[in-house]
Amino acid sequence: MYACAKFVSTPSLVRAGSRALYRPLSAALGTDARKAETASLLAPQSSVASQQQMAVRAFQTSAVSRDIDTAAKFIGAGAATVGVAGSGAGIGTVFGSLIIGYARNPSLKQQLFSYAILGFALSEAMGLFCLMLRERRGANKNQVTKRCRKERPSCQPVLDNFDQQYSQELGDLWPSARAVLLDPHSWQYGVMLNRFSAVTGITQILQSQGFSTLLPQNSVSPLLCNDFSTISNSKHQAGKDSPFPPDYISKFPPNDFPLQPDSSSHVLPQDLKSEPSLSLPRSTLQCYIHPYPLRFPSQAHRPGQLKQYYLLNAASLLPVLALKVTDGEKVLDLCSAPGGKALAIMQCATPALLCCNEPDPHRRDWLSKTLESFLPPSLTSRVTVSAQDGCSFGQSETGEYDKVLVDAPCSNDRSWLYSSSSQQGEQRLKERARLPALQAQLLRSALTAVRPGGVVVYSTCTLSSSENYAVVDSVLNDCPEAEPEDLWEEIAVPLSKYFTFSHAHPDLDTPQKPSLRPLICSSSSNPRRLGILVVPQPGRTWGPMFLSRIRRRK
């Protein structure tokens, strides 16, 4: 034991171990990751895939953060190792002392054995204490990291650009929209149920906690009823399919949902819990919303079972509603990843073919996993994933589809506003000027891919007029066979109690500017034919979402 102690404390080993401490963390850990991130910020990114990758990186940690996290893990592991080693050394010392004492005085065998047991227990307790301390520090570090990410400040260059542009384009709507975008805790989330899975238990929980349906409900189609036995195991009862404990409903009575924020800080519409407007056609698409900014817990993937619901911004369902997909049609989702709108299409109808196109490999894998988690194997022949360039898709499959959805890559306001650094924000603002040209190419390709008489829906999740109205106006001028359709009466009016719509075009001479006044319907308003825009507002934090429907003349 003495020899082991001398070996551990050898000066040469101490000096060798301390050399690692002389090196900076950036040089010791994650150097390759930092170089990769620096290169990605400095290199020009003109392709669609690069633009999409930039949007995804906003949710990842930086190289510096990964260095600190890795160093903290190593330090904790080292401290725990030292503690366990000390515990082992203590046990060895106690056992050695027991042997020596017994050899000197055999008559004290029982007393020495009792002392030895006590020494073993104390040594083991110290080792366990070190391990528990490490686990607790790791848990505290994770909590602090999550809290810091939730309270991450906005990117000032992006915010300044938004203030300059949107104050002119949105007028009175921008100050309140700005407040919503700067307060992620106020964002509302919708819960879209999966009709291919048993959702009775989820529906009961949602209704008991104050959720209400966004759309009028239709009965389940015969195809779904016939295939339900192969889609979801009939042995699973409502309570078993629920992601919550069996006593979850009784544990939290209505209007007492855990983590429910104070409603006094949010202006809520009085009729939010009223029944959906009957002006909308009934649909098998089920989406539940809550008057408070309450996020339903996400559902983990369970092998062999389909997920029961999908969390999303409820405004992202509007392009799917405008598409009006019916059974037996051929549908193209030109920019499909991550797959939320493709899932919504399958909730509305059972098309003969749904082609989900995504050229970026990373996002395409994400799309495939999403479809696999929500759609049964029996629909594999109906839902396909392609990897073509969206700008040239129409040339290879001209007039092949009845309906085409173009959820174009855009300057995602919610994501860009929280860019990880000022450099990333400035890089994104430079790329923003190139987005309208790309979006126009995608829309022209979609008009080529749709058959004469078919419909194309163009949508973005930005408030920028240059990526919304201007793109649609430019394509309409270049494509005489394209005819816009007014969505105001069909979408905006029936859903005006849930969403705030802006119906004025900033570049056209219209006497009415965007404002918070009640909706005024006029079928002769040209700006509304170009599209409608959902603007997030307090109590109605859905959006941003722009959508426009264009029909190709026969």
Coordinates of C-alpha atoms in Angstrom, one line a residue:
M1 CA 0.0 0.0 0.0
Y2 CA 2.8 2.4 0.8
A3 CA 4.5 1.6 -2.5
C4 CA 1.2 2.4 -4.3
A5 CA 0.9 5.7 -2.6
K6 CA 4.5 6.6 -3.5
F7 CA 3.8 5.7 -7.2
V8 CA 0.7 7.9 -7.3
S9 CA 2.5 10.9 -5.8
T10 CA 5.5 10.6 -8.1
P11 CA 6.6 14.2 -9.1
S12 CA 7.0 13.1 -12.7
L13 CA 3.4 12.0 -12.9
V14 CA 2.2 15.1 -11.3
R15 CA 4.1 17.3 -13.8
A16 CA 2.9 15.2 -16.7
G17 CA -0.7 15.5 -15.6
S18 CA -0.4 19.2 -15.0
R19 CA 0.8 19.9 -18.5
A20 CA -2.7 19.4 -19.8
L21 CA -3.8 22.2 -17.4
Y22 CA -1.3 24.6 -18.9
R23 CA -3.1 24.4 -22.3
P24 CA -6.1 26.6 -22.9
L25 CA -9.4 24.9 -23.2
S26 CA -9.9 26.0 -26.8
A27 CA -6.7 24.2 -27.7
A28 CA -7.4 21.1 -25.7
L29 CA -11.0 20.5 -26.6
G30 CA -13.2 20.9 -29.6
T31 CA -10.7 22.6 -31.8
D32 CA -12.0 20.9 -35.0
A33 CA -15.6 21.9 -34.1
R34 CA -14.5 25.5 -33.7
K35 CA -12.7 25.6 -36.9
A36 CA -15.7 24.1 -38.7
E37 CA -18.0 26.7 -37.2
T38 CA -15.7 29.6 -38.0
A39 CA -15.4 28.4 -41.6
S40 CA -19.1 28.1 -41.9
L41 CA -19.5 31.7 -40.8
L42 CA -16.9 33.1 -43.1
A43 CA -17.6 31.0 -46.2
P44 CA -20.2 32.4 -48.7
Q45 CA -23.4 30.3 -48.6
S46 CA -25.5 30.7 -51.7
S47 CA -27.2 27.4 -52.0
V48 CA -30.5 26.5 -50.6
A49 CA -29.0 23.8 -48.5
S50 CA -26.5 26.2 -46.8
Q51 CA -29.3 28.6 -46.1
Q52 CA -31.4 25.9 -44.4
Q53 CA -28.4 24.7 -42.4
M54 CA -27.9 28.2 -41.1
A55 CA -31.5 28.1 -39.8
V56 CA -30.9 24.9 -38.0
R57 CA -27.7 26.1 -36.4
A58 CA -29.6 28.6 -34.4
F59 CA -30.7 25.9 -32.0
Q60 CA -27.3 24.4 -31.5
T61 CA -24.6 25.3 -29.0
S62 CA -21.5 27.2 -30.1
A63 CA -18.0 25.7 -30.1
V64 CA -17.0 27.7 -27.0
S65 CA -20.0 26.3 -25.1
R66 CA -19.1 22.8 -26.1
D67 CA -15.5 23.4 -24.9
I68 CA -16.8 24.5 -21.5
D69 CA -19.3 21.6 -21.2
T70 CA -16.7 19.0 -22.2
A71 CA -14.1 20.5 -19.8
A72 CA -16.7 20.5 -16.9
K73 CA -17.5 16.8 -17.7
F74 CA -13.8 15.9 -17.6
I75 CA -13.2 17.8 -14.3
G76 CA -16.2 16.1 -12.7
A77 CA -15.1 12.7 -13.9
G78 CA -11.6 13.3 -12.6
A79 CA -13.0 14.4 -9.2
A80 CA -15.2 11.3 -9.0
T81 CA -12.3 9.1 -10.0
V82 CA -10.1 10.6 -7.2
G83 CA -12.9 10.0 -4.7
V84 CA -13.4 6.4 -5.7
A85 CA -9.6 5.8 -5.7
G86 CA -9.4 7.3 -2.2
S87 CA -12.2 5.1 -1.1
G88 CA -10.3 2.0 -2.4
A89 CA -7.1 3.1 -0.7
G90 CA -9.0 3.6 2.5
I91 CA -10.5 0.1 2.3
G92 CA -7.0 -1.3 1.6
T93 CA -5.5 0.6 4.6
V94 CA -8.2 -0.6 7.0
F95 CA -7.8 -4.2 5.8
G96 CA -4.0 -4.0 6.2
S97 CA -4.4 -2.6 9.7
L98 CA -6.7 -5.4 10.6
I99 CA -4.2 -8.0 9.5
I100 CA -1.4 -6.3 11.4
G101 CA -3.4 -5.9 14.6
Y102 CA -4.6 -9.5 14.5
A103 CA -1.1 -10.7 14.1
R104 CA 0.1 -8.7 17.1
N105 CA -2.8 -9.5 19.4
P106 CA -5.1 -12.4 18.3
S107 CA -7.2 -12.1 21.4
L108 CA -8.7 -8.8 20.1
K109 CA -10.0 -10.5 16.9
Q110 CA -13.7 -9.7 17.4
Q111 CA -13.1 -6.1 18.4
L112 CA -10.7 -5.5 15.5
F113 CA -13.1 -7.0 13.1
S114 CA -15.9 -4.6 14.3
Y115 CA -13.6 -1.6 13.8
A116 CA -12.6 -2.9 10.3
I117 CA -16.3 -3.1 9.3
L118 CA -16.8 0.4 10.4
G119 CA -13.8 1.6 8.5
F120 CA -15.0 -0.2 5.3
A121 CA -18.4 1.5 5.6
L122 CA -16.9 5.0 6.1
S123 CA -14.6 4.5 3.1
E124 CA -17.4 3.3 0.9
A125 CA -19.6 6.2 2.0
M126 CA -17.0 8.7 1.0
G127 CA -16.7 7.2 -2.5
L128 CA -20.5 7.2 -2.9
F129 CA -20.6 10.8 -1.7
C130 CA -18.1 11.9 -4.5
L131 CA -20.2 10.2 -7.1
M132 CA -23.4 11.7 -5.9
L133 CA -21.8 15.2 -5.8
R134 CA -20.7 14.8 -9.4
E135 CA -24.2 13.8 -10.5
R136 CA -25.8 16.7 -8.7
R137 CA -23.4 19.2 -10.1
G138 CA -24.1 17.8 -13.6
A139 CA -27.8 18.2 -13.1
N140 CA -27.4 21.7 -11.8
K141 CA -25.2 22.6 -14.8
N142 CA -27.9 21.2 -17.2
Q143 CA -30.6 23.3 -15.5
V144 CA -28.5 26.4 -15.7
T145 CA -27.7 25.7 -19.4
K146 CA -31.4 25.2 -20.3
R147 CA -32.3 28.4 -18.4
C148 CA -29.6 30.4 -20.2
R149 CA -30.8 29.1 -23.6
K150 CA -34.4 30.0 -22.8
E151 CA -33.4 33.5 -21.8
R152 CA -31.0 33.9 -24.8
P153 CA -31.0 37.6 -25.9
S154 CA -32.1 38.6 -29.3
C155 CA -29.6 39.4 -32.0
Q156 CA -29.3 43.2 -32.2
P157 CA -28.4 43.6 -35.9
V158 CA -31.4 41.4 -36.9
L159 CA -33.7 43.3 -34.6
D160 CA -32.5 46.7 -35.9
N161 CA -33.2 45.5 -39.5
F162 CA -36.7 44.3 -38.5
D163 CA -37.5 47.6 -36.8
Q164 CA -36.5 49.5 -39.9
Q165 CA -38.4 47.3 -42.4
Y166 CA -41.4 46.2 -40.5
S167 CA -42.3 49.5 -39.0
Q168 CA -42.9 50.7 -42.5
E169 CA -44.6 47.6 -43.9
L170 CA -46.8 46.7 -40.9
G171 CA -47.5 50.1 -39.4
D172 CA -49.4 49.9 -36.1
L173 CA -49.2 46.1 -36.0
W174 CA -45.4 46.1 -35.7
P175 CA -44.9 47.3 -32.0
S176 CA -47.2 44.6 -30.6
A177 CA -45.8 42.0 -33.0
R178 CA -42.3 43.0 -32.0
A179 CA -43.2 42.5 -28.3
V180 CA -44.4 39.0 -29.0
L181 CA -41.3 38.0 -31.0
L182 CA -39.1 39.2 -28.2
D183 CA -41.0 37.2 -25.6
P184 CA -40.7 33.4 -26.4
H185 CA -42.5 32.6 -23.2
S186 CA -45.7 34.1 -24.7
W187 CA -45.6 31.9 -27.8
Q188 CA -48.6 29.6 -28.2
Y189 CA -48.4 26.0 -29.6
G190 CA -50.9 23.8 -31.3
V191 CA -51.3 20.1 -30.9
M192 CA -52.1 18.3 -34.1
L193 CA -53.5 14.8 -33.5
N194 CA -52.5 11.9 -35.6
R195 CA -55.5 10.2 -37.0
F196 CA -53.5 7.0 -37.7
S197 CA -53.0 6.4 -33.9
A198 CA -55.3 6.0 -30.9
V199 CA -55.8 9.5 -29.5
T200 CA -58.7 9.1 -27.1
G201 CA -56.6 9.6 -24.0
I202 CA -54.8 12.6 -25.4
T203 CA -58.1 14.2 -26.4
Q204 CA -59.5 13.8 -22.9
I205 CA -56.4 15.4 -21.4
L206 CA -56.5 18.3 -23.8
Q207 CA -60.1 19.0 -23.2
S208 CA -59.8 18.7 -19.5
Q209 CA -57.1 21.3 -19.4
G210 CA -58.9 23.9 -21.5
F211 CA -57.7 23.1 -25.0
S212 CA -60.3 23.6 -27.8
T213 CA -60.4 22.5 -31.4
L214 CA -59.3 25.0 -34.1
L215 CA -61.4 23.4 -36.9
P216 CA -64.8 21.8 -37.3
Q217 CA -64.4 18.1 -37.0
N218 CA -65.5 15.5 -39.5
S219 CA -66.1 11.8 -39.0
V220 CA -63.2 9.3 -39.6
S221 CA -63.0 8.1 -43.1
P222 CA -63.9 4.4 -43.9
L223 CA -60.3 3.8 -45.1
L224 CA -59.0 4.8 -41.7
C225 CA -61.5 2.6 -39.9
N226 CA -60.6 -0.4 -42.0
D227 CA -56.9 0.0 -41.6
F228 CA -56.9 1.1 -38.0
S229 CA -56.2 -2.4 -36.7
T230 CA -52.9 -2.5 -38.7
I231 CA -52.0 1.1 -37.8
S232 CA -52.4 1.1 -34.1
N233 CA -52.5 -1.8 -31.7
S234 CA -56.0 -2.2 -30.5
K235 CA -54.8 -3.6 -27.2
H236 CA -53.6 -0.1 -26.2
Q237 CA -56.2 1.6 -24.1
A238 CA -56.5 5.4 -23.8
G239 CA -54.6 5.5 -20.6
K240 CA -51.8 3.3 -21.9
D241 CA -51.4 5.4 -25.0
S242 CA -51.1 8.6 -23.0
P243 CA -47.6 10.0 -22.4
F244 CA -48.7 11.0 -18.9
P245 CA -49.2 8.9 -15.7
P246 CA -52.7 7.4 -15.3
D247 CA -53.6 9.9 -12.6
Y248 CA -52.6 12.9 -14.6
I249 CA -56.1 14.2 -15.3
S250 CA -57.2 13.9 -11.7
K251 CA -53.9 15.3 -10.4
F252 CA -54.3 18.5 -12.3
P253 CA -57.9 19.7 -12.4
P254 CA -59.2 22.0 -15.2
N255 CA -57.6 25.5 -15.3
D256 CA -54.8 24.3 -13.0
F257 CA -52.4 23.0 -15.6
P258 CA -48.8 22.8 -14.4
L259 CA -46.5 25.6 -15.5
Q260 CA -49.5 27.7 -16.6
P261 CA -48.4 31.3 -16.8
D262 CA -50.1 34.3 -15.4
S263 CA -52.9 35.3 -17.8
S264 CA -52.9 38.9 -16.7
S265 CA -49.9 39.7 -18.9
H266 CA -51.6 38.5 -22.1
V267 CA -54.6 40.1 -23.9
L268 CA -56.9 37.2 -24.7
P269 CA -59.8 37.3 -27.2
Q270 CA -63.1 36.8 -25.4
D271 CA -64.5 34.3 -27.9
L272 CA -61.5 32.0 -28.1
K273 CA -63.2 29.1 -26.5
S274 CA -66.3 29.3 -28.6
E275 CA -67.0 26.8 -31.3
P276 CA -65.2 27.0 -34.6
S277 CA -66.9 28.9 -37.4
L278 CA -69.2 26.8 -39.6
S279 CA -68.0 28.7 -42.6
L280 CA -65.0 26.3 -42.7
P281 CA -65.6 22.9 -44.2
R282 CA -65.4 20.0 -41.8
S283 CA -62.1 18.2 -41.8
T284 CA -60.5 15.1 -40.3
L285 CA -57.6 17.4 -39.3
Q286 CA -57.7 17.8 -35.6
C287 CA -55.7 20.6 -34.0
Y288 CA -56.1 21.7 -30.4
I289 CA -55.1 25.2 -29.1
H290 CA -55.0 26.8 -25.7
P291 CA -55.7 30.4 -24.8
Y292 CA -52.5 30.6 -22.8
P293 CA -48.9 30.2 -24.0
L294 CA -48.8 26.6 -22.8
R295 CA -46.6 24.1 -24.6
F296 CA -47.9 20.5 -24.4
P297 CA -45.0 18.1 -23.6
S298 CA -43.4 16.5 -26.6
Q299 CA -43.8 12.8 -27.1
A300 CA -40.8 10.5 -27.3
H301 CA -40.4 8.0 -30.1
R302 CA -41.6 4.5 -29.2
P303 CA -40.4 1.7 -31.5
G304 CA -43.2 -0.1 -33.2
Q305 CA -45.8 2.6 -32.2
L306 CA -46.8 5.8 -34.0
K307 CA -46.7 9.1 -32.3
Q308 CA -50.1 10.5 -31.3
Y309 CA -49.6 14.2 -31.8
Y310 CA -47.3 16.8 -33.4
L311 CA -46.5 20.2 -31.8
L312 CA -46.5 23.1 -34.2
N313 CA -47.4 26.8 -34.8
A314 CA -51.1 26.6 -35.6
A315 CA -50.7 29.2 -38.3
S316 CA -48.6 26.7 -40.3
L317 CA -51.8 24.7 -41.0
L318 CA -53.3 27.5 -43.0
P319 CA -51.4 26.8 -46.2
V320 CA -52.6 23.2 -46.0
L321 CA -56.2 24.3 -45.5
A322 CA -55.8 26.6 -48.5
L323 CA -54.5 23.7 -50.6
K324 CA -57.8 21.8 -50.1
V325 CA -56.4 18.3 -50.8
T326 CA -59.0 15.6 -51.5
D327 CA -58.7 11.8 -51.6
G328 CA -57.1 10.4 -54.7
E329 CA -55.2 13.5 -55.8
K330 CA -51.5 13.7 -56.6
V331 CA -49.8 16.2 -54.3
L332 CA -46.3 17.7 -54.3
D333 CA -44.7 19.2 -51.2
L334 CA -41.8 21.0 -52.9
C335 CA -39.8 22.1 -49.8
S336 CA -41.1 19.5 -47.4
A337 CA -38.6 19.2 -44.4
P338 CA -39.1 18.9 -41.5
G339 CA -42.4 17.4 -42.5
G340 CA -45.1 19.1 -40.4
K341 CA -47.2 20.3 -43.4
A342 CA -46.8 16.9 -45.1
L343 CA -48.3 15.3 -42.0
A344 CA -51.1 17.9 -42.0
I345 CA -51.9 17.0 -45.6
M346 CA -52.2 13.3 -44.6
Q347 CA -54.5 14.3 -41.8
C348 CA -56.8 16.1 -44.2
A349 CA -57.1 13.4 -46.9
T350 CA -55.6 10.3 -48.4
P351 CA -54.0 11.4 -51.6
A352 CA -53.1 8.9 -54.3
L353 CA -49.5 10.2 -54.1
L354 CA -47.8 12.7 -51.8
C355 CA -44.3 13.5 -53.0
C356 CA -42.2 15.1 -50.3
N357 CA -39.2 16.8 -51.9
E358 CA -36.1 17.9 -49.9
P359 CA -32.7 18.3 -51.6
D360 CA -30.7 18.8 -48.4
P361 CA -29.4 15.4 -47.0
H362 CA -29.6 16.4 -43.4
R363 CA -33.1 17.8 -43.6
R364 CA -34.2 14.9 -45.8
D365 CA -33.2 12.5 -43.0
W366 CA -35.2 14.6 -40.6
L367 CA -38.2 14.5 -42.9
S368 CA -38.0 10.7 -43.3
K369 CA -37.9 10.1 -39.5
T370 CA -40.9 12.4 -39.1
L371 CA -42.9 10.6 -41.6
E372 CA -41.9 7.2 -40.2
S373 CA -43.0 8.3 -36.7
F374 CA -46.5 9.3 -37.7
L375 CA -47.5 7.4 -40.8
P376 CA -48.2 3.6 -40.9
P377 CA -46.4 1.3 -43.2
S378 CA -49.6 0.7 -45.2
L379 CA -49.1 4.3 -46.7
T380 CA -45.6 3.7 -47.9
S381 CA -46.7 3.4 -51.5
R382 CA -48.6 6.7 -51.3
V383 CA -46.0 8.8 -49.6
T384 CA -42.5 9.1 -51.2
V385 CA -39.5 11.2 -50.5
S386 CA -37.4 12.7 -53.3
A387 CA -34.2 14.7 -53.4
Q388 CA -34.5 16.9 -56.5
D389 CA -33.6 20.5 -56.8
G390 CA -36.9 22.4 -56.3
C391 CA -36.0 25.0 -58.8
S392 CA -35.8 22.4 -61.6
F393 CA -38.5 20.0 -60.3
G394 CA -41.1 21.4 -62.7
Q395 CA -39.0 20.7 -65.8
S396 CA -38.6 17.0 -65.0
E397 CA -42.2 16.4 -63.9
T398 CA -44.3 18.9 -65.9
G399 CA -48.0 18.9 -65.2
E400 CA -47.9 15.8 -63.1
Y401 CA -49.6 17.0 -59.9
D402 CA -53.0 18.2 -59.0
K403 CA -51.9 20.3 -56.0
V404 CA -48.4 21.7 -55.1
L405 CA -47.3 23.3 -51.8
V406 CA -44.3 25.6 -51.8
D407 CA -43.3 26.3 -48.2
A408 CA -40.3 28.2 -49.4
P409 CA -37.1 28.7 -47.5
C410 CA -37.3 32.2 -46.0
S411 CA -35.8 34.6 -43.4
N412 CA -37.6 32.8 -40.5
D413 CA -38.3 35.8 -38.2
R414 CA -38.6 33.7 -35.0
S415 CA -35.3 31.8 -35.6
W416 CA -33.2 34.6 -37.1
L417 CA -34.1 37.0 -34.3
Y418 CA -32.3 34.7 -31.9
S419 CA -29.1 34.1 -34.0
S420 CA -26.3 32.8 -31.9
S421 CA -24.0 35.7 -32.6
S422 CA -23.9 39.1 -34.3
Q423 CA -21.7 37.7 -37.0
Q424 CA -24.3 35.0 -37.8
G425 CA -27.1 37.6 -37.8
E426 CA -25.2 39.9 -40.2
Q427 CA -24.5 36.9 -42.5
R428 CA -28.1 36.0 -42.6
L429 CA -29.1 39.6 -43.4
K430 CA -26.8 39.5 -46.4
E431 CA -28.4 36.3 -47.6
R432 CA -31.8 37.8 -47.1
A433 CA -31.4 39.9 -50.2
R434 CA -30.9 36.7 -52.3
L435 CA -33.9 34.9 -51.0
P436 CA -36.7 36.5 -53.2
A437 CA -35.0 35.3 -56.4
L438 CA -34.8 31.8 -55.1
Q439 CA -38.4 31.9 -53.9
A440 CA -39.6 33.1 -57.3
Q441 CA -37.7 30.2 -59.0
L442 CA -39.4 27.7 -56.7
L443 CA -42.8 29.2 -57.3
R444 CA -42.3 29.1 -61.1
S445 CA -41.2 25.5 -60.9
A446 CA -44.3 24.6 -58.9
L447 CA -46.5 26.3 -61.5
T448 CA -44.8 24.1 -64.1
A449 CA -45.2 20.9 -62.1
V450 CA -49.0 21.4 -61.5
R451 CA -51.5 20.4 -64.2
P452 CA -53.7 22.9 -66.0
G453 CA -56.5 23.7 -63.6
G454 CA -54.4 22.7 -60.6
V455 CA -53.6 24.8 -57.6
V456 CA -50.3 26.0 -56.1
V457 CA -50.1 27.4 -52.5
Y458 CA -47.0 29.5 -51.7
S459 CA -46.2 30.2 -48.1
T460 CA -43.4 31.6 -45.9
C461 CA -42.9 32.1 -42.1
T462 CA -41.7 35.7 -42.4
L463 CA -43.3 39.2 -42.3
S464 CA -41.0 40.5 -45.1
S465 CA -43.1 41.9 -48.0
S466 CA -40.2 41.3 -50.4
E467 CA -40.4 37.6 -49.8
N468 CA -44.2 37.5 -49.8
Y469 CA -46.3 39.9 -51.9
A470 CA -43.4 40.9 -54.1
V471 CA -42.5 37.3 -55.0
V472 CA -46.1 36.5 -55.9
D473 CA -46.5 39.7 -57.9
S474 CA -43.3 39.0 -59.8
V475 CA -44.3 35.5 -60.7
L476 CA -47.8 36.5 -61.8
N477 CA -46.3 39.1 -64.2
D478 CA -44.1 36.4 -65.7
C479 CA -46.7 33.6 -65.9
P480 CA -49.8 34.8 -67.7
E481 CA -51.4 31.3 -67.2
A482 CA -51.3 31.8 -63.4
E483 CA -54.3 33.4 -61.7
P484 CA -54.4 34.3 -57.9
E485 CA -57.3 33.4 -55.8
D486 CA -58.6 35.5 -52.9
L487 CA -58.3 33.7 -49.5
W488 CA -59.8 36.4 -47.4
E489 CA -63.4 35.1 -47.3
E490 CA -62.3 31.5 -47.2
I491 CA -59.5 31.6 -44.6
A492 CA -59.1 35.0 -42.9
V493 CA -62.8 35.7 -42.0
P494 CA -63.7 32.3 -40.5
L495 CA -60.5 32.2 -38.5
S496 CA -60.2 35.9 -37.5
K497 CA -61.0 35.1 -33.9
Y498 CA -57.9 33.0 -33.6
F499 CA -55.4 34.8 -35.9
T500 CA -54.6 38.4 -36.7
F501 CA -54.4 39.0 -40.4
S502 CA -52.8 41.9 -42.2
H503 CA -54.6 42.7 -45.5
A504 CA -52.8 45.7 -47.0
H505 CA -49.8 45.7 -49.3
P506 CA -47.2 48.3 -48.3
D507 CA -46.1 49.0 -51.9
L508 CA -49.5 49.6 -53.3
D509 CA -51.5 52.8 -53.1
T510 CA -54.4 51.8 -50.8
P511 CA -56.2 54.1 -48.5
Q512 CA -56.2 51.6 -45.7
K513 CA -53.0 50.9 -43.8
P514 CA -52.3 47.9 -41.6
S515 CA -53.9 48.5 -38.3
L516 CA -55.6 46.9 -35.3
R517 CA -59.1 47.8 -36.5
P518 CA -61.7 45.1 -37.2
L519 CA -61.5 43.2 -40.5
I520 CA -63.1 44.9 -43.5
C521 CA -64.0 42.6 -46.3
S522 CA -64.0 43.7 -49.9
S523 CA -63.8 41.2 -52.8
S524 CA -62.3 43.8 -55.1
S525 CA -59.2 44.5 -53.0
N526 CA -56.2 43.5 -55.2
P527 CA -53.7 43.2 -52.4
R528 CA -55.7 40.5 -50.8
R529 CA -55.6 38.5 -54.0
L530 CA -51.9 38.3 -53.7
G531 CA -52.1 36.6 -50.3
I532 CA -52.9 37.0 -46.6
L533 CA -50.4 37.5 -43.8
V534 CA -50.7 36.2 -40.2
V535 CA -49.1 38.7 -37.7
P536 CA -48.4 37.5 -34.2
Q537 CA -50.2 39.6 -31.5
P538 CA -50.6 39.4 -27.7
G539 CA -53.0 36.6 -27.0
R540 CA -52.8 35.5 -30.6
T541 CA -49.1 34.8 -31.0
W542 CA -49.5 32.5 -34.0
G543 CA -47.4 33.4 -37.0
P544 CA -45.7 34.9 -38.8
M545 CA -47.2 33.1 -41.8
F546 CA -47.9 34.3 -45.3
L547 CA -49.9 32.2 -47.8
S548 CA -51.1 32.8 -51.4
R549 CA -53.1 30.4 -53.7
I550 CA -52.5 30.5 -57.4
R551 CA -54.5 28.5 -60.0
R552 CA -53.0 27.5 -63.3
R553 CA -55.5 28.3 -66.0
K554 CA -56.6 25.4 -68.3

